[in-house]
Amino acid sequence: MNLQLRPALVSFIALSVLTGLAYPALTTGLAKLIFPRQAAGSLIHKDGQVIGSELIGQAFTSPRDFWSRPSATVDANGKPLPYNGANSGGSNLAPSNPDLKKAVEERIAALRAADPEATGPVPVDLVTSSASGLDPHISPAAAAYQVHRVAKARGLDEAKVRDLVAAHTEPPQIGVLGDARVNVLKLNLALETLASK
Amino acid sequence: MSHAWIQNLLFLGLLLALAVPLGPFIAKVMEGERTFLHPVLGPVERGIYRLMGISGEEDMGWKTYAWAIAFINLLGIAAVFALQNAQAALPLNPEAMGKLPTDLALNTAVSFVTNTNWQNYGGESTMSYLTQMLGLTVQNFLSAATAMAVLVALIRGLVRRTSNGIGNAWADLVRSTLYVLLPLSLVMALLLVSQGVIQNLAAYVHTASGQVIAMGPVASQVAIKMLGTNGGGFFNANSAHPFENPNALSNLIQMLAIFVIPAALCLTFGRMVKDRRQGWAVLAAMSVIFVLALSVTTWAESKGNAGLKQLPVDQVVSVHQGGGNMEGKEVRFGSGATSLFATITTSASCGAINGWHDSFNPLGGLVPLWLMELGEVVFGGVGSGLYGMLLFALVGVFIGGLMVGRTPEYLGKKIEAFEMKMASIAILLPSAAILIGTAAAVLSTAATASISNPGPHGFTQVLYAFSSCAQNNGSAFGGLNGNIPFYNYGLALAMLVGRFGVIFPVLAVAGSLGRKKVTPEGLGTLPTHTPLFVAVLVGVVLLVGALTYLPALALGPIAEQLSLR
């Protein structure tokens, strides 16, 4: 039996260089050339500073803003740090885990406390944590649920806020892919411009 | 009918449209014929052979072939292990990632070399860009190329008559990488970037409000992670991370990428054995099981979590919200696109995820688990899915032969004791690794301390881990803390058994079949391209899977489902 020493070593090195250095380098170069904005993270700038990425969700806590979904991300020491863009992840709570039910109850209570007049059932995405912990979207129903609170806190006409949500609602792609959604960061930024008018 | 079902149908239609031209193309490449890529890549191929000191035409016996495959895989384990140890001192490490502990580094090295991509680490908090590229991305290519090579060797065994050789392993590895995996990856990576997947070597971004956003060469790795059915995410959240999978269109591209080569290889097989109906029959058997599984997952996840029914939560699917069971899922995908992804990734040996299977409803999680346990032969991994399915086909003709009292044949080759022994070993070894591994884990206090969910679901977490690793899938019930020595070493062993405990028997079968004469088809021959044979094949796969795993599944997801009333 031939030991195949040289072919093994050479093919391993050649294919490593090809697929592990040349291919990523070529992709990086072409991506930067053709899609520079996307390749760099679809970042949003304001006054010369990066204020976020349109693809990465952020934690909003003020009653004046639309809130994102709950996030289960943690910091480097394992302490909760919602929307930590350097450590993505979900809760991995089982549907049968009592902790999940407890967390959902607490989130419902917090939403009710922020707006006692919103008494209808809460859209499920607003009280469950996302897979990435960085979900930039909420469902149109979850946005509608918050319209009353946001309009009241900002002293805006509810219909105007509702129109803004409608304008930021994206339907499933080509009608069937994925689900309808609203980008929370973009909606809140638009809310600022609406309020300053 | 919600649009999720239309999405399912659209996926199947597009898959077929892509696989039909790709199948014959791969056959051409693997048989050394010229393709439209040869003017550019032909010189590269010849250059590599020259450096290796081979012509690429040398025919290898199955033992030499197996040794070549083992050797390059061993080199891969060593290289990935070394990179993780040395990354702190190497370039392309803007976040100053340090050396990994030995048990974790070994687990990761074995995981990527065996095409499993089980991850006991979070990418963005552990790995340097160099390790991701030169270590993990390389193995995404080579492990896929390995399985494609082994598959083609098996097909040659079926085609050749009284031949001692089953092809040249080096040429098979180089050709599948160069003409199939690399060009497809480049095109797909750029498609993904156009949708928002990032591709850069920059340091992490710190925003004005203090949010830190991870960066990296993501698209190049995600493309091959899908096309090679590897599944290892650049980020911890894998294809649920918005930078890995920004929208439902990128999601569709990724799902198609998982299945396109495994589906195409069925047609490659048909072309190489000069009877296309044989390829279509295998593809049909895979599709039947897939559609059944997909229907259960889509239904189960659209139902919402029964445990939240008493709370004022609206889980109903409507035009205003995706609804369903949304814990551990992303709004842009919703329960429909997440169920489709989960079924695909576990039918194939991919293991990428766009939502956490741990938070799926019991029946929604049972399907991915059982699909892995079936041996990942429903499309399955690149190469490995079809060679696994062909073993089941051998078992199928054997059982069929017993029923009618004739010597079983497959494609004119007599199936005898040696082939049946090898097929049995290849089917039983991963099953043994799963069941024995799970049993060992639940007896160990260290291993059970890693369980994060109470009750039957906790048992399912462990069963899922060993099923995923021994079948080289890599998806997880992610709540289980796998980063302890027990799982790092135990699961690494399961991955090796599940990978090479199948590859070597398959190559032995290839060698044995290749030496045989072809018997002309007679009246007693069971035809293997008919709906009847498709039914036999589906029956054998489901029966073996059910007999082996029903008791374990009853203790896990089935018990949990019954408790959620």
Coordinates of C-alpha atoms in Angstrom, one line a residue, chain A residues 12-93:
Chain A
F12 CA -4.2 19.6 2.0
I13 CA -2.1 22.7 1.8
A14 CA -3.1 23.7 -1.7
L15 CA -6.8 23.3 -1.0
S16 CA -6.5 25.1 2.3
V17 CA -4.9 28.1 0.6
L18 CA -7.5 28.0 -2.1
T19 CA -10.6 27.7 0.0
G20 CA -9.4 29.3 3.3
L21 CA -7.5 32.3 2.0
A22 CA -8.0 32.9 -1.7
Y23 CA -11.8 32.3 -1.7
P24 CA -12.6 34.5 1.4
A25 CA -10.2 37.2 0.2
L26 CA -11.8 37.2 -3.3
T27 CA -15.3 37.3 -1.8
T28 CA -14.3 40.2 0.6
G29 CA -12.9 42.2 -2.3
L30 CA -15.8 41.6 -4.6
A31 CA -18.3 42.3 -1.9
K32 CA -16.6 45.6 -1.0
L33 CA -16.6 46.6 -4.6
I34 CA -20.2 45.7 -5.5
F35 CA -22.1 45.9 -2.2
P36 CA -20.0 48.1 0.1
R37 CA -22.9 49.1 2.4
Q38 CA -24.1 45.5 3.0
A39 CA -20.7 44.1 3.4
A40 CA -19.9 46.5 6.2
G41 CA -23.1 45.7 8.1
S42 CA -25.8 48.0 6.7
L43 CA -24.8 50.6 9.3
I44 CA -26.9 53.7 10.1
H45 CA -25.0 56.9 10.6
K46 CA -26.3 60.1 12.3
D47 CA -24.2 63.2 12.8
G48 CA -21.1 61.4 11.8
Q49 CA -21.5 58.6 14.3
V50 CA -22.7 55.0 13.9
I51 CA -26.0 54.7 15.7
G52 CA -26.6 51.1 14.8
S53 CA -27.3 48.6 12.0
E54 CA -30.7 48.4 10.3
L55 CA -30.3 44.6 10.6
I56 CA -29.4 44.4 14.3
G57 CA -32.2 45.1 16.8
Q58 CA -31.7 47.4 19.8
A59 CA -33.3 47.5 23.2
F60 CA -35.8 50.4 23.6
T61 CA -37.2 51.1 27.1
S62 CA -38.7 54.5 26.9
P63 CA -42.6 54.6 26.6
R64 CA -42.0 57.1 23.8
D65 CA -40.4 54.4 21.6
F66 CA -41.7 51.2 20.1
W67 CA -40.2 48.3 22.0
S68 CA -38.3 45.5 20.4
R69 CA -38.9 41.8 21.3
P70 CA -37.5 40.4 24.5
S71 CA -33.8 39.3 24.0
A72 CA -32.0 36.6 25.9
T73 CA -28.5 37.7 25.1
V74 CA -25.9 37.9 27.9
D75 CA -22.6 39.6 28.5
A76 CA -19.2 38.0 28.7
N77 CA -19.9 36.9 32.3
G78 CA -23.3 35.4 31.5
K79 CA -25.3 38.3 33.0
P80 CA -28.4 39.4 31.0
L81 CA -27.5 42.1 28.4
P82 CA -30.3 42.4 25.9
Y83 CA -29.4 43.0 22.3
N84 CA -25.7 42.3 22.9
G85 CA -24.4 42.3 19.3
A86 CA -21.2 40.6 20.3
N87 CA -22.9 37.5 21.7
S88 CA -26.0 36.3 19.9
G89 CA -28.3 33.6 21.3
G90 CA -31.7 32.6 22.4
S91 CA -33.2 31.4 25.7
N92 CA -33.5 27.7 24.6
L93 CA -36.4 27.4 27.1

